[in-house]
mmCIF file of C-alpha atoms in Angstrom:
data_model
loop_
_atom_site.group_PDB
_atom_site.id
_atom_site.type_symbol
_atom_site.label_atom_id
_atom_site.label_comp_id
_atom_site.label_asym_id
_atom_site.label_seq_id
_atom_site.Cartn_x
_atom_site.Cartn_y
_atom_site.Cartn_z
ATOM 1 C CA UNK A 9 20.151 -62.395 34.487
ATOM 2 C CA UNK A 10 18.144 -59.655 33.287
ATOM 3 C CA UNK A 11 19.105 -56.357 31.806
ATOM 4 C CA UNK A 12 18.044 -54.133 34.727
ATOM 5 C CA UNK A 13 20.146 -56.262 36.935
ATOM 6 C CA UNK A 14 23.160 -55.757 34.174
ATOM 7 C CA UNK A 15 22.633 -52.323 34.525
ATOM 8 C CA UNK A 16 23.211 -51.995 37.982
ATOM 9 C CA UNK A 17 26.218 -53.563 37.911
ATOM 10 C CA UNK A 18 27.907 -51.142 35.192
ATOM 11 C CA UNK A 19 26.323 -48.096 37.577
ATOM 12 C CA UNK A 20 28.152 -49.980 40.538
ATOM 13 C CA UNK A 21 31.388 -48.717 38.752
ATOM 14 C CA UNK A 22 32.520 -45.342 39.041
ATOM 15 C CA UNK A 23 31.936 -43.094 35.492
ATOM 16 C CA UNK A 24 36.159 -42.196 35.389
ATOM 17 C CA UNK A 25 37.235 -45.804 35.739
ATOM 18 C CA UNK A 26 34.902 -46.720 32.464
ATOM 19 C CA UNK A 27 34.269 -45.178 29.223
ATOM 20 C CA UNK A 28 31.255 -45.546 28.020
ATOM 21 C CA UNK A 29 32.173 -47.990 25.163
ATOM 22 C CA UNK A 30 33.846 -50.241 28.368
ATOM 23 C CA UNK A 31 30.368 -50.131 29.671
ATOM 24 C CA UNK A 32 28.568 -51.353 26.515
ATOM 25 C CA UNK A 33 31.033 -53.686 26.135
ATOM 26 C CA UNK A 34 30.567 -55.452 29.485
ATOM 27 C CA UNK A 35 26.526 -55.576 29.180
ATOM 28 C CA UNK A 36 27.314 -57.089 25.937
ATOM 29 C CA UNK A 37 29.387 -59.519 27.586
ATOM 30 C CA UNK A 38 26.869 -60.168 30.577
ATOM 31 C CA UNK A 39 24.256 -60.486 27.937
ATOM 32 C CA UNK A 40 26.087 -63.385 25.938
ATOM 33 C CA UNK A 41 26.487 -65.195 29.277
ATOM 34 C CA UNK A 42 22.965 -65.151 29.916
ATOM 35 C CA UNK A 43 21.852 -66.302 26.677
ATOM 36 C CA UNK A 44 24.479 -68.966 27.020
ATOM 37 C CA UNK A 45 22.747 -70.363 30.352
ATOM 38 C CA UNK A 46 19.353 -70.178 28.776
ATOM 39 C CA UNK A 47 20.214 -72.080 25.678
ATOM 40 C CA UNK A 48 21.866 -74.737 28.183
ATOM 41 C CA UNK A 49 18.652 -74.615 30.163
ATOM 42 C CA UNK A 50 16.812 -74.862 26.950
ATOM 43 C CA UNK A 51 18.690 -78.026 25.499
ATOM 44 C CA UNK A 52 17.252 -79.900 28.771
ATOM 45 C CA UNK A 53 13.709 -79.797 27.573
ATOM 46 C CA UNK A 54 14.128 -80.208 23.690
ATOM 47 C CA UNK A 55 10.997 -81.441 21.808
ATOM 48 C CA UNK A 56 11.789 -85.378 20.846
ATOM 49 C CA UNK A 57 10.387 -85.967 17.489
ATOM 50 C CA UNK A 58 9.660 -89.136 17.816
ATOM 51 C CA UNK A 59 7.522 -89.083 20.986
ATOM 52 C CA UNK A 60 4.170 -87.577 20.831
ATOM 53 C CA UNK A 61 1.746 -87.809 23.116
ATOM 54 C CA UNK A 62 -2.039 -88.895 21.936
ATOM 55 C CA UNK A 63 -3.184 -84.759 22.699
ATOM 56 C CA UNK A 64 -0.653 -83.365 20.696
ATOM 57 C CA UNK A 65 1.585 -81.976 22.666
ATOM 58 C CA UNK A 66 5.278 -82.380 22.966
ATOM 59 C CA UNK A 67 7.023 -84.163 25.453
ATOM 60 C CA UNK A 68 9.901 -83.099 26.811
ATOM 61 C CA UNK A 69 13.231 -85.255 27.326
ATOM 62 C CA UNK A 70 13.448 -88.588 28.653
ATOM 63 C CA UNK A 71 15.517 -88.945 31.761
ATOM 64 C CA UNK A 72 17.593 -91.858 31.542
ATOM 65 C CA UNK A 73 20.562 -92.990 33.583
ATOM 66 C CA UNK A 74 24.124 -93.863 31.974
ATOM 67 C CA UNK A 75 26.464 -95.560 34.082
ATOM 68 C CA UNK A 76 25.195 -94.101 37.139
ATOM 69 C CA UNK A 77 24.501 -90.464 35.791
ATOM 70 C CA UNK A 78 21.140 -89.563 34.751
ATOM 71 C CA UNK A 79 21.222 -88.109 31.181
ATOM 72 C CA UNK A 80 18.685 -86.341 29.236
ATOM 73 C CA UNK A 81 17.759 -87.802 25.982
ATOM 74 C CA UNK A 82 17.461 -84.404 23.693
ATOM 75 C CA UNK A 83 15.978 -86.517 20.595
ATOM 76 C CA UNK A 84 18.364 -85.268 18.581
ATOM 77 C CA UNK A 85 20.821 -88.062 18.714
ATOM 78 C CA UNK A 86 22.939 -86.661 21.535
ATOM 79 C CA UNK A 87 22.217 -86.933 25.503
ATOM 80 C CA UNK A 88 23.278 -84.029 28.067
ATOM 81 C CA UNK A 89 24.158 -84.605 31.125
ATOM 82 C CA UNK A 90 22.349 -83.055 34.067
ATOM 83 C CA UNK A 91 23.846 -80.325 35.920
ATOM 84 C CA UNK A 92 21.825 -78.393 37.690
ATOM 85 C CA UNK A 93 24.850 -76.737 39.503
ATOM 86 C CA UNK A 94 26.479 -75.959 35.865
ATOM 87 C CA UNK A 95 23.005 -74.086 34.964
ATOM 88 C CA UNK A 96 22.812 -72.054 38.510
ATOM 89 C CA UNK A 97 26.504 -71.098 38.220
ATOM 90 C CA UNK A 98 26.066 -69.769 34.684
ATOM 91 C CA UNK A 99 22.966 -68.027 35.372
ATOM 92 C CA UNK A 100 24.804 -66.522 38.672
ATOM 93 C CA UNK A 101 26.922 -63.768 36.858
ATOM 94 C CA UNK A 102 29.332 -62.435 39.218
ATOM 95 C CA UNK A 103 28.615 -58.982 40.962
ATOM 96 C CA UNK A 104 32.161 -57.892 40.060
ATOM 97 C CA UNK A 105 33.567 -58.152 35.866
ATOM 98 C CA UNK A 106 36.714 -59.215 34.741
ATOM 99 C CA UNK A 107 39.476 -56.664 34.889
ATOM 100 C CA UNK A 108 39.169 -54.669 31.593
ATOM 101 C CA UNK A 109 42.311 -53.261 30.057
ATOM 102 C CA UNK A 110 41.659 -49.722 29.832
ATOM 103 C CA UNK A 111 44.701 -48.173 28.096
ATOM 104 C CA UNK A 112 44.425 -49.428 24.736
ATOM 105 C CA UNK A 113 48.280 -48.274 22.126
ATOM 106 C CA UNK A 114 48.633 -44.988 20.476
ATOM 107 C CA UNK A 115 49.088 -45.044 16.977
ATOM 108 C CA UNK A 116 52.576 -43.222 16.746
ATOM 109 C CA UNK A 117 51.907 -41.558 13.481
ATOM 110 C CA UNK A 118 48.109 -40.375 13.824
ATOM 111 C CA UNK A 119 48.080 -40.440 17.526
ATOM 112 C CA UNK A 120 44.773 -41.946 18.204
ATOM 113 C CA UNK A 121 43.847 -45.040 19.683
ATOM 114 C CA UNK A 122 43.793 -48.591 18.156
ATOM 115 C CA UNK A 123 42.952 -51.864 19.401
ATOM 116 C CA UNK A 124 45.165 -54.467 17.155
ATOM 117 C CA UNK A 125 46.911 -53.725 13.811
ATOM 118 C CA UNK A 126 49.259 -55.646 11.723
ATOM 119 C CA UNK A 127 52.527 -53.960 12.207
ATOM 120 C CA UNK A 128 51.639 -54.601 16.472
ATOM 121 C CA UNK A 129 51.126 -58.047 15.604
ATOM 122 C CA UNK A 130 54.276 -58.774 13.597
ATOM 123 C CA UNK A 131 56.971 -56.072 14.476
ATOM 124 C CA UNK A 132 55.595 -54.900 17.721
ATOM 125 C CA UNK A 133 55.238 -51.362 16.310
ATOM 126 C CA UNK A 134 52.519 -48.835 17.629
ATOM 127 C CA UNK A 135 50.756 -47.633 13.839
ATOM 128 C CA UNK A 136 47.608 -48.456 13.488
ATOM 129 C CA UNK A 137 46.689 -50.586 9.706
ATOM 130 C CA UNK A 138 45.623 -46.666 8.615
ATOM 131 C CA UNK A 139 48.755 -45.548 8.731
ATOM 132 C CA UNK A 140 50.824 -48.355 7.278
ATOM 133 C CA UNK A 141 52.505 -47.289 4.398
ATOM 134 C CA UNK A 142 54.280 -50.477 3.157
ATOM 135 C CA UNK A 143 55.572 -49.075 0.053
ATOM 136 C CA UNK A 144 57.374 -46.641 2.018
ATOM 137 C CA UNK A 145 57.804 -46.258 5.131
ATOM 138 C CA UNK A 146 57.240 -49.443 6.950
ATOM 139 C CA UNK A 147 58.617 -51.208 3.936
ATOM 140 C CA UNK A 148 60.466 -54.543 4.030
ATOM 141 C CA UNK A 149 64.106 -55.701 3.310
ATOM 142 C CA UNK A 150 65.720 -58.648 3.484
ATOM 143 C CA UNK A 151 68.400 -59.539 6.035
ATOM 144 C CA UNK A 152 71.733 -60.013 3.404
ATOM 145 C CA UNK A 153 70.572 -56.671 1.776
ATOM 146 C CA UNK A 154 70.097 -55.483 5.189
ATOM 147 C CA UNK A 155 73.946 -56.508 6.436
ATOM 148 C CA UNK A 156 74.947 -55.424 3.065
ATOM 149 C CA UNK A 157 73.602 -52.133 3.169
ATOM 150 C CA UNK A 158 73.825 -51.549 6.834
ATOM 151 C CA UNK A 159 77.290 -53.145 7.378
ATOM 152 C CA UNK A 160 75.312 -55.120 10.399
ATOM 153 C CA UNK A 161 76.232 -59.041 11.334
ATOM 154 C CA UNK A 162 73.697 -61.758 12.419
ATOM 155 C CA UNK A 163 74.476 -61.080 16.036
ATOM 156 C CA UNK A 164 73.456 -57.644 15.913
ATOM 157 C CA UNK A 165 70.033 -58.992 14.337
ATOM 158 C CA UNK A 166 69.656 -62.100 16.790
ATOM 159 C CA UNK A 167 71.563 -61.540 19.939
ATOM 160 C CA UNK A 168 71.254 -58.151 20.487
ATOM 161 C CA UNK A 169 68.776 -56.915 22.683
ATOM 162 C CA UNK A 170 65.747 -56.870 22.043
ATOM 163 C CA UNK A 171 65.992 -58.879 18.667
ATOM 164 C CA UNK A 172 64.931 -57.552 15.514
ATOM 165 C CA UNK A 173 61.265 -59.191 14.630
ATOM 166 C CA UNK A 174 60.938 -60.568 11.224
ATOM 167 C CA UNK A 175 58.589 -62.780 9.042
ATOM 168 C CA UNK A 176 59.704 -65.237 6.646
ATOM 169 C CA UNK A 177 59.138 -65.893 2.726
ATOM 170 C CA UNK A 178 59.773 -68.070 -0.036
ATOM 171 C CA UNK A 179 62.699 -67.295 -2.037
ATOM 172 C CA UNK A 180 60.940 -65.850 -5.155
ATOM 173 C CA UNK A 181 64.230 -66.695 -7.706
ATOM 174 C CA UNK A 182 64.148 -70.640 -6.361
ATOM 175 C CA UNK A 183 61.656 -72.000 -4.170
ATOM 176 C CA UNK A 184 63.759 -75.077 -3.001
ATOM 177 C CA UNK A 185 66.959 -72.477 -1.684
ATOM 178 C CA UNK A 186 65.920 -71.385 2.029
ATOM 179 C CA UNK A 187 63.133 -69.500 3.184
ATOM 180 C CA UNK A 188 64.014 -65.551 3.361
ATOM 181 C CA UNK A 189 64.073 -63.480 6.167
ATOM 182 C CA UNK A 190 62.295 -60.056 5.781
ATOM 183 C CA UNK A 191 62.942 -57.271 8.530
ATOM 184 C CA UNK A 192 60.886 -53.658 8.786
ATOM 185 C CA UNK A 193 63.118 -51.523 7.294
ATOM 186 C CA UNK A 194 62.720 -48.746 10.032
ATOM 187 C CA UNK A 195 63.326 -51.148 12.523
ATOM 188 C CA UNK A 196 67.169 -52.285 10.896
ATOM 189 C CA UNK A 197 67.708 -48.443 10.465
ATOM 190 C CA UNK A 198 67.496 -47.782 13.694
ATOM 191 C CA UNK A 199 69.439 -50.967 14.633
ATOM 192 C CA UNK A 200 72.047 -49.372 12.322
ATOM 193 C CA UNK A 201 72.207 -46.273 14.424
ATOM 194 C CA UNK A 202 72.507 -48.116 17.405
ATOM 195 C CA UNK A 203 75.545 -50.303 16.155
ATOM 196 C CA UNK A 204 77.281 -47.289 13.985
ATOM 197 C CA UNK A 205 76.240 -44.348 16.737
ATOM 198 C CA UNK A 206 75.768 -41.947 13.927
ATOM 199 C CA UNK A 207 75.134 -42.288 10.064
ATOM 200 C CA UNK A 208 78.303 -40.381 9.308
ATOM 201 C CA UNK A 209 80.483 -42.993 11.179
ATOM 202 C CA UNK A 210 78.096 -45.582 8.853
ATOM 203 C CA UNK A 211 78.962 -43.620 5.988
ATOM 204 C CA UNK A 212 82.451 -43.228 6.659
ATOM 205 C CA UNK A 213 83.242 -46.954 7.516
ATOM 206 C CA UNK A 214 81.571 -47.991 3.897
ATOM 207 C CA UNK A 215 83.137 -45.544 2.148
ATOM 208 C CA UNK A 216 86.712 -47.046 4.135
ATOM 209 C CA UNK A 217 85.445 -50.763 2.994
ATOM 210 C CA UNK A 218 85.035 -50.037 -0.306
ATOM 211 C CA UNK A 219 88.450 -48.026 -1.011
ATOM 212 C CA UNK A 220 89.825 -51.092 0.537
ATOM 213 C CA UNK A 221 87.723 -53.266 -1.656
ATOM 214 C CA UNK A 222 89.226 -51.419 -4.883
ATOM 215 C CA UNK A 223 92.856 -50.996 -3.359
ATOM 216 C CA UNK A 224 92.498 -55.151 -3.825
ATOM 217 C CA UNK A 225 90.672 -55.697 -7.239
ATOM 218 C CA UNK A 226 93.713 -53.093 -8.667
ATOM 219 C CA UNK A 227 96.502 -55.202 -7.035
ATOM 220 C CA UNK A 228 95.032 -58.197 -8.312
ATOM 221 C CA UNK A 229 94.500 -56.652 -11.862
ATOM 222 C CA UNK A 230 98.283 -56.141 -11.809
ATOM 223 C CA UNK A 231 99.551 -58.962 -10.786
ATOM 224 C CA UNK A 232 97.424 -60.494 -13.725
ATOM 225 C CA UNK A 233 99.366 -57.602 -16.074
ATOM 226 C CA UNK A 234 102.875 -58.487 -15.086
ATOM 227 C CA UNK A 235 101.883 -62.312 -15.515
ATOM 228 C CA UNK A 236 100.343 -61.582 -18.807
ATOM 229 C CA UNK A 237 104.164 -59.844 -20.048
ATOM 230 C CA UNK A 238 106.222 -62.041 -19.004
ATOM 231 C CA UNK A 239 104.600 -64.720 -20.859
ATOM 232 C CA UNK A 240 104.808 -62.675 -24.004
ATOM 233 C CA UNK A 241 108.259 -61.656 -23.284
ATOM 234 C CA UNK A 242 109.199 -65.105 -23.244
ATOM 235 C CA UNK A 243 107.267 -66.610 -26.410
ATOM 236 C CA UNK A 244 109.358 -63.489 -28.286
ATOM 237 C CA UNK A 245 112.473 -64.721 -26.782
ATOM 238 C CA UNK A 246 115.321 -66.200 -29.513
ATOM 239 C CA UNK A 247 117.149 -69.042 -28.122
ATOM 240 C CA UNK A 248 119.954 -68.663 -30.719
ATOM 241 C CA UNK A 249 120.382 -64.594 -30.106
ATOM 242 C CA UNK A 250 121.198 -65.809 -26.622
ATOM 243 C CA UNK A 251 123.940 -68.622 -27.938
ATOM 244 C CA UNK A 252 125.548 -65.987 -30.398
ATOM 245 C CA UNK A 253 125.177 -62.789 -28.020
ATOM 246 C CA UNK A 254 125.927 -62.093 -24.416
ATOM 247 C CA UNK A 255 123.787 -59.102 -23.556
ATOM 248 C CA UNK A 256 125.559 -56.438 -21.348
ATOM 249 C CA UNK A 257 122.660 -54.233 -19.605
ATOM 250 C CA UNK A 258 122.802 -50.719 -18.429
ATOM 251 C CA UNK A 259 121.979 -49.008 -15.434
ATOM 252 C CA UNK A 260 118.860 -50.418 -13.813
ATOM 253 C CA UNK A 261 115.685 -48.233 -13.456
ATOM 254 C CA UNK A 262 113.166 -48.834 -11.010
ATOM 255 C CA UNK A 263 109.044 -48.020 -12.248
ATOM 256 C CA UNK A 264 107.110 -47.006 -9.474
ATOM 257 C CA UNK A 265 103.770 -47.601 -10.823
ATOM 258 C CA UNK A 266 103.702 -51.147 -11.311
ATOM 259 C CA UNK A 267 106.540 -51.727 -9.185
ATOM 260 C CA UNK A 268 108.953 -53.749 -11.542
ATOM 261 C CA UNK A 269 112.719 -53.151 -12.565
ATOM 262 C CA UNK A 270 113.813 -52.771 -16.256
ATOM 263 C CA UNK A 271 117.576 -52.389 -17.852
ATOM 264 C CA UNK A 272 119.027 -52.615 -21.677
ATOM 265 C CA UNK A 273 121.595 -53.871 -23.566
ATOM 266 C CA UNK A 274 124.077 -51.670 -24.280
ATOM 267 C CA UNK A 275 125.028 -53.435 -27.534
ATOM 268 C CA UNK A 276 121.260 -54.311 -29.080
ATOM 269 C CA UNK A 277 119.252 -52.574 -27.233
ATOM 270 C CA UNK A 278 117.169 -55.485 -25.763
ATOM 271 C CA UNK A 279 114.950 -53.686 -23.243
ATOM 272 C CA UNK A 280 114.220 -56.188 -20.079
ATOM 273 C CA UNK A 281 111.568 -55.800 -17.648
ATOM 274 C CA UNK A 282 111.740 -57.621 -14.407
ATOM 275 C CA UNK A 283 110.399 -58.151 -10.926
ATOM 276 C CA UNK A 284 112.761 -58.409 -7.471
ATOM 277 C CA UNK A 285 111.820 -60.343 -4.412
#
């Protein structure tokens, strides 16, 4: 196909469908077609190197016939087939080019157009590789820091709608523990804002978790306290005090803060701390 004939073709089309690097692109593409036909035609009529006739000049391919097809010996160790329909179809460029996509994604922090970046490719996100900050703001985080921070469960990373793109790595503090699943930052955020509606409600139900979380290490702590005294009241405890003297307690008081009983003896003054059921 020659170029004058390519040119038509791109004229054919009106100027506001096309821009004009659309057009260059498709007479590049019409181009590469061509040469692809003529190097097919070409291979048909390689020099052999081992046939020369007695005036010096090259011969061109046997023909030769291979289980009923005839074959062209290229003398290069290979034969091609002969397909003289192959060759006219290829050199017959359609009238009419593929459908071109014409609206190529806005970059949504510079606003221009792109063609392919990384963050489209991984995360589906419209910034261009210019933009990407990924120290910043397109930064990663993995998925328990993520449900950590975020208060989020797996379902609201897998089964919610759409779910959350991620890539995986190796574990960096033991290579044989699972791979790790890393998540665009700005992508859980907003997943956070979807689940929580607002960041105060986020705020607000961590800040309830972790009074709740204290609230239990502090009733734990005591319980470990009132062990702890009863084991030293009883190691102080003199079995033959009790065989010589019956103890006669006072009035019981009741201590709020670590919710025990205590009474003492109105003879020796034994003080005795206790717990009720």
């Amino acid at each position: 196909m020659s170029t004058e004939k390519v040119n038509n073709e791109c004229e054919s089309i009106k100027d506001t469908e096309l821009s004009p690097e659309m057009k260059q692109e498709l007479k590049d593409r019409a181009e590469r077609n061509r040469q692809k036909a003529l190097l097919l035609k070409k291979s048909k009529v390689v020099v052999h190197p081992y046939n020369k006739e007695e005036n010096n000049e090259s011969s061109t391919g046997r023909a030769i016939k291979v289980q009923g097809k005839r074959v062209v010996d290229s003398g290069g160790g290979f034969l091609i087939e002969e397909n003289d329909e192959l060759e006219n179809e290829m050199l017959n460029i359609v009238t009419q080019p593929a459908p071109i996509i014409s609206a190529l994604p806005i970059c949504d922090e510079c606003s221009k157009e792109f063609k392919d970046s990384y963050l489209l490719q991984t995360f589906n996100l419209q910034v261009c590789d210019l933009c990407r900050d990924s120290e910043g703001k397109h930064s990663l985080i993995t998925k328990s820091e993520a449900k950590q921070e975020y208060l989020l469960r797996d379902y609201d990373f897998d089964k919610r709608e759409p779910a959350l793109k991620y890539i995986t790595r190796k574990n960096p503090h033991n290579p044989h523990w699972g791979e790790m699943k890393l998540y665009l930052h700005l992508q859980v955020e907003e997943r956070a804002l979807e689940v929580w509606g607002t960041e105060d409600n986020l705020l607000n139900e961590k800040l309830k978790r972790e009074v709740k979380r204290e609230e239990t290490k502090m009733k734990n702590f005591n319980k470990k306290i009132k062990r702890l005294r009863m084991q030293v009241r009883s190691s102080l405890y003199n079995k033959s005090t009790k065989a010589d003297h019956v103890h006669e307690f006072g009035e019981e008081t009741y201590n709020e803060d670590d919710d025990t009983y205590s009474h003492t003896c109105l003879s020796c003054g034994y003080d005795e701390t206790f717990e009720k059921m």
